[in-house]
Short mmCIF file of C-alpha atoms in Angstrom, two decimals:
data_model
loop_
_atom_site.label_atom_id
_atom_site.label_comp_id
_atom_site.label_asym_id
_atom_site.label_seq_id
_atom_site.Cartn_x
_atom_site.Cartn_y
_atom_site.Cartn_z
CA MET A 1 -2.22 21.30 4.46
CA GLU A 2 -5.59 21.39 2.71
CA THR A 3 -4.21 19.22 -0.13
CA LYS A 4 -2.87 16.63 2.33
CA LEU A 5 -6.22 16.55 4.19
CA SER A 6 -8.11 16.15 0.91
CA GLU A 7 -5.75 13.29 -0.12
CA ALA A 8 -6.16 11.60 3.29
CA MET A 9 -9.97 11.80 3.02
CA LEU A 10 -9.85 10.42 -0.54
CA LEU A 11 -7.61 7.59 0.53
CA ALA A 12 -9.84 6.77 3.51
CA GLY A 13 -12.90 6.73 1.26
CA LEU A 14 -11.13 4.44 -1.22
CA ALA A 15 -10.02 2.10 1.55
CA GLU A 16 -13.56 1.85 2.90
CA GLU A 17 -15.04 1.27 -0.58
CA SER A 18 -12.42 -1.39 -1.26
CA ARG A 19 -13.12 -3.11 2.08
CA VAL A 20 -16.88 -3.25 1.41
CA ASP A 21 -16.33 -4.48 -2.14
CA ASP A 22 -13.96 -7.19 -1.00
CA LEU A 23 -16.45 -8.28 1.69
CA ARG A 24 -19.31 -8.28 -0.79
CA GLU A 25 -17.24 -10.32 -3.27
CA ALA A 26 -16.09 -12.78 -0.57
CA LEU A 27 -19.59 -13.40 0.78
CA SER A 28 -21.15 -13.58 -2.68
CA ALA A 29 -18.53 -16.17 -3.74
CA ALA A 30 -19.12 -18.15 -0.51
CA VAL A 31 -22.87 -18.20 -1.20
CA PHE A 32 -22.24 -19.33 -4.78
CA GLN A 33 -19.90 -22.12 -3.64
CA MET A 34 -22.36 -23.34 -1.02
CA GLU A 35 -25.35 -23.36 -3.34
CA GLY A 36 -23.82 -26.13 -5.46
CA PRO A 37 -23.72 -28.77 -2.66
CA VAL A 38 -27.08 -27.57 -1.35
CA ASN A 39 -28.67 -28.16 -4.75
CA VAL A 40 -27.09 -31.64 -4.95
CA MET A 41 -28.47 -32.49 -1.49
CA ALA A 42 -31.93 -31.29 -2.52
CA SER A 43 -31.79 -33.38 -5.67
CA VAL A 44 -30.70 -36.49 -3.73
CA LEU A 45 -33.45 -35.99 -1.16
CA ALA A 46 -36.11 -35.53 -3.86
CA THR A 47 -34.97 -38.73 -5.58
CA MET A 48 -35.19 -40.64 -2.28
CA GLU A 49 -38.66 -39.33 -1.62
CA ARG A 50 -39.88 -40.39 -5.10
CA ARG A 51 -38.55 -43.91 -4.48
CA GLY A 52 -40.11 -44.13 -1.08
CA CYS A 53 -36.87 -44.74 0.77
CA CYS A 54 -36.73 -41.52 2.72
CA HIS A 55 -36.31 -42.99 6.22
CA GLY A 56 -33.25 -42.69 8.46
CA ALA A 57 -30.77 -41.50 5.87
CA GLY A 58 -33.37 -39.31 4.18
CA PHE A 59 -34.29 -37.69 7.50
CA ALA A 60 -30.61 -36.89 8.19
CA ILE A 61 -30.17 -35.41 4.70
CA GLY A 62 -33.33 -33.32 5.17
CA GLU A 63 -32.02 -31.87 8.41
CA ALA A 64 -28.61 -31.18 6.86
CA LEU A 65 -30.31 -29.53 3.88
CA ALA A 66 -32.40 -27.27 6.08
CA ALA A 67 -29.31 -26.22 8.04
CA ALA A 68 -27.37 -25.57 4.85
CA ARG A 69 -30.17 -23.45 3.39
CA ALA A 70 -30.33 -21.45 6.61
CA ALA A 71 -26.57 -20.87 6.47
CA VAL A 72 -26.80 -19.70 2.84
CA ALA A 73 -29.64 -17.33 3.78
CA THR A 74 -27.59 -15.94 6.67
CA LEU A 75 -24.58 -15.35 4.46
CA ARG A 76 -26.72 -13.74 1.76
CA GLY A 77 -28.28 -11.44 4.37
CA ALA A 78 -24.81 -10.41 5.61
CA ILE A 79 -23.72 -9.09 2.21
CA PRO A 80 -23.29 -5.35 2.77
CA GLU A 81 -24.96 -2.77 0.56
CA HIS A 82 -22.80 -0.26 -1.24
CA ARG A 83 -22.44 3.09 0.50
CA TRP A 84 -25.15 5.28 -0.89
CA GLU A 85 -24.02 7.99 -3.27
CA ALA A 86 -26.00 9.84 -5.91
CA PRO A 87 -25.05 9.34 -9.56
CA THR A 88 -23.42 12.40 -10.93
CA ALA A 89 -21.32 13.63 -13.86
CA VAL A 90 -17.96 11.89 -13.59
CA ASN A 91 -14.95 12.74 -15.71
CA LEU A 92 -12.58 9.76 -16.02
CA ASN A 93 -9.62 12.14 -16.37
CA ASP A 94 -10.36 13.41 -12.85
CA ILE A 95 -10.67 9.84 -11.56
CA LEU A 96 -7.36 8.96 -13.20
CA ARG A 97 -5.64 11.97 -11.67
CA ASP A 98 -6.93 11.11 -8.19
CA VAL A 99 -5.77 7.51 -8.43
CA LEU A 100 -2.29 8.39 -9.71
CA GLN A 101 -1.96 10.94 -6.93
CA LEU A 102 -2.84 8.29 -4.36
CA SER A 103 -0.49 5.76 -5.97
CA THR A 104 2.53 8.05 -6.34
CA SER A 105 4.51 6.72 -3.36
CA ARG A 106 3.99 3.10 -4.44
CA LEU A 107 4.88 3.85 -8.05
CA LEU A 108 8.09 5.57 -6.91
CA ALA A 109 8.97 2.76 -4.52
CA THR A 110 8.64 0.13 -7.24
CA GLY A 111 10.55 2.21 -9.84
CA ILE A 112 7.67 2.33 -12.31
CA THR A 113 7.77 4.90 -15.13
CA VAL A 114 4.34 6.40 -15.78
CA THR A 115 3.04 7.77 -19.08
CA CYS A 116 -0.43 9.32 -18.94
CA GLN A 117 -2.24 10.55 -22.04
CA PRO A 118 -5.75 11.66 -21.14
CA GLN A 119 -7.92 13.07 -23.94
CA PRO A 120 -7.86 16.83 -23.23
CA VAL A 121 -11.63 17.29 -23.48
CA LEU A 122 -13.60 14.25 -22.38
CA HIS A 123 -17.32 13.70 -21.97
CA SER A 124 -18.48 13.08 -18.40
CA VAL A 125 -20.49 9.96 -17.76
CA ALA A 126 -23.32 9.52 -15.26
CA GLY A 127 -21.87 7.30 -12.54
CA TYR A 128 -20.79 6.79 -8.96
CA PRO A 129 -17.46 8.55 -8.45
CA ASN A 130 -16.31 6.55 -5.42
CA ARG A 131 -16.98 3.23 -7.13
CA LEU A 132 -15.31 4.32 -10.37
CA ARG A 133 -12.33 5.57 -8.37
CA ALA A 134 -12.15 2.18 -6.63
CA MET A 135 -12.33 0.40 -10.03
CA VAL A 136 -9.38 2.38 -11.49
CA LYS A 137 -7.40 2.01 -8.27
CA ALA A 138 -7.86 -1.77 -8.36
CA LEU A 139 -6.67 -1.90 -11.97
CA VAL A 140 -3.64 0.32 -11.29
CA ASP A 141 -2.77 -1.76 -8.19
CA ASN A 142 -3.05 -4.94 -10.25
CA ALA A 143 -0.64 -3.46 -12.88
CA ILE A 144 1.84 -2.43 -10.14
CA GLU A 145 1.76 -5.91 -8.64
CA ALA A 146 2.36 -7.48 -12.03
CA MET A 147 5.60 -5.48 -12.43
CA ASP A 148 6.77 -5.80 -8.84
CA GLY A 149 8.33 -9.22 -9.18
CA ARG A 150 11.88 -9.74 -8.02
CA GLY A 151 14.35 -9.07 -10.83
CA TRP A 152 11.72 -7.60 -13.19
CA LYS A 153 13.57 -4.77 -14.94
CA THR A 154 11.09 -3.21 -17.40
CA ARG A 155 8.52 -1.36 -15.36
CA GLU A 156 6.35 0.91 -17.44
CA LEU A 157 2.76 1.97 -16.85
CA PHE A 158 0.78 3.61 -19.63
CA LEU A 159 -2.67 5.15 -19.12
CA ALA A 160 -4.93 6.89 -21.62
CA THR A 161 -8.54 7.99 -21.99
CA ALA A 162 -10.51 8.60 -25.20
CA ALA A 163 -14.02 9.00 -26.48
CA GLU A 164 -14.79 7.07 -29.65
CA ASP A 165 -17.54 4.93 -31.25
CA GLY A 166 -20.15 6.09 -28.76
CA ARG A 167 -18.21 5.18 -25.66
CA ILE A 168 -15.62 6.39 -23.18
CA GLU A 169 -12.52 4.25 -23.11
CA LEU A 170 -9.81 3.91 -20.47
CA VAL A 171 -6.69 1.95 -21.33
CA ILE A 172 -4.15 0.78 -18.74
CA GLU A 173 -1.05 -1.03 -19.96
CA ASP A 174 1.79 -2.57 -17.94
CA SER A 175 5.05 -4.15 -18.98
CA GLY A 176 4.68 -7.10 -16.62
CA PRO A 177 4.66 -10.78 -17.59
CA GLY A 178 1.17 -10.57 -19.10
CA ILE A 179 -1.72 -12.98 -18.76
CA PRO A 180 -1.93 -16.16 -20.88
CA PRO A 181 -5.02 -16.36 -23.16
CA ALA A 182 -6.35 -19.33 -21.20
CA LEU A 183 -6.48 -17.28 -18.00
CA ARG A 184 -8.02 -14.02 -19.34
CA LEU A 185 -11.47 -15.01 -18.10
CA LYS A 186 -10.25 -16.97 -15.08
CA VAL A 187 -8.56 -13.91 -13.52
CA PHE A 188 -11.94 -12.25 -13.12
CA GLU A 189 -13.16 -15.01 -10.80
CA PRO A 190 -13.28 -14.16 -7.07
CA PHE A 191 -10.26 -15.45 -5.07
CA TYR A 192 -8.26 -16.29 -8.18
CA SER A 193 -4.80 -14.75 -8.29
CA THR A 194 -1.75 -15.39 -10.47
CA ARG A 195 0.38 -14.44 -7.49
CA LYS A 196 1.67 -17.43 -5.52
CA ASP A 197 2.84 -15.65 -2.39
CA GLY A 198 -0.50 -16.13 -0.65
CA GLY A 199 -0.78 -12.44 0.27
CA HIS A 200 -3.51 -11.50 -2.18
CA LEU A 201 -7.22 -12.14 -1.80
CA GLY A 202 -7.73 -12.17 -5.54
CA THR A 203 -10.87 -9.99 -5.69
CA GLY A 204 -9.43 -6.86 -7.34
CA LEU A 205 -10.20 -7.68 -10.96
CA ALA A 206 -13.56 -9.28 -10.09
CA THR A 207 -14.59 -6.15 -8.22
CA ALA A 208 -13.36 -3.86 -10.99
CA ARG A 209 -15.32 -5.74 -13.62
CA GLN A 210 -18.46 -5.69 -11.50
CA ILE A 211 -18.18 -1.93 -11.14
CA ALA A 212 -17.78 -1.53 -14.88
CA LEU A 213 -20.83 -3.78 -15.49
CA ASP A 214 -22.84 -1.78 -12.94
CA HIS A 215 -22.09 1.32 -15.07
CA GLY A 216 -23.22 -0.38 -18.28
CA GLY A 217 -19.69 -1.04 -19.49
CA GLY A 218 -17.10 -3.75 -19.41
CA ILE A 219 -13.45 -4.68 -19.07
CA ASP A 220 -11.35 -6.61 -21.58
CA LEU A 221 -7.80 -7.95 -21.24
CA GLU A 222 -5.48 -7.95 -24.26
CA PRO A 223 -1.80 -8.70 -24.82
CA ARG A 224 0.47 -5.69 -25.12
CA GLU A 225 2.59 -5.62 -28.30
CA ALA A 226 5.83 -5.02 -26.38
CA GLY A 227 4.98 -7.62 -23.77
CA GLY A 228 2.70 -7.25 -20.78
CA CYS A 229 -1.02 -6.67 -20.41
CA ARG A 230 -3.48 -4.10 -21.74
CA VAL A 231 -6.70 -3.52 -19.79
CA ARG A 232 -9.43 -1.80 -21.76
CA VAL A 233 -12.38 -0.32 -19.82
CA THR A 234 -15.36 0.91 -21.82
CA LEU A 235 -18.36 2.92 -20.58
CA PRO A 236 -21.20 3.67 -23.00
CA LEU A 237 -21.90 7.30 -23.92
CA ARG A 238 -25.60 6.66 -23.49
CA ASN A 239 -24.89 7.45 -19.85
CA THR A 240 -23.49 10.85 -20.73
CA VAL A 241 -24.88 13.77 -18.75
CA GLY A 242 -22.53 16.58 -19.68
CA ASP A 243 -19.14 17.60 -20.85
CA GLY A 244 -16.01 18.40 -18.88
CA GLU A 245 -12.38 19.15 -19.17
CA SER A 246 -9.47 17.63 -17.31
#
């Protein structure tokens, strides 16, 4: 009973963290997309003023520009802050275990074979456990979706952690269709998704990368030798605050 309650609380926390991250990403992307036209309008208005032809049309553009800037400011102010949590020693093996536990039913339902090879003794990094958990969950969810296509037979998920070259590394590999080289940067853009069913917001990878960046690390996508995609997350050991075992 206690285990089920703990899992439910963990799942609820992840869901809330994911909701806030999706909202932050959506509003930030909306602000970014609006700033382009606003800057163009400001440039046009400035040109008209320099040429002394800022009369009827210029007045209308000025009003539209003021309204657009107010809308951008309102959207920027609506971007929610992350839930406060103190940085603490986080062991990625523990994060990985939590995420796999939460993903068990979905992995079974999609017939995915999981191989997990955590490094037995792994340094803990200073970080935000809820955000790191959300990052790994987003990457695992992305791998599951990649292999969940109709008729896709080879469904293998490989996960591993290691400490090397002054960093902690997490590798997640899937046997899905992979990501073409031309799209390996594009997929990190908000709202971009390789899925064509219209049911995906397309913020998972963007959010995951931002969380990695916030922890001083990064995420790289590579082809998998046997076909599929390899996601490599790195976190620098300069953030290390202690040691831990899985």
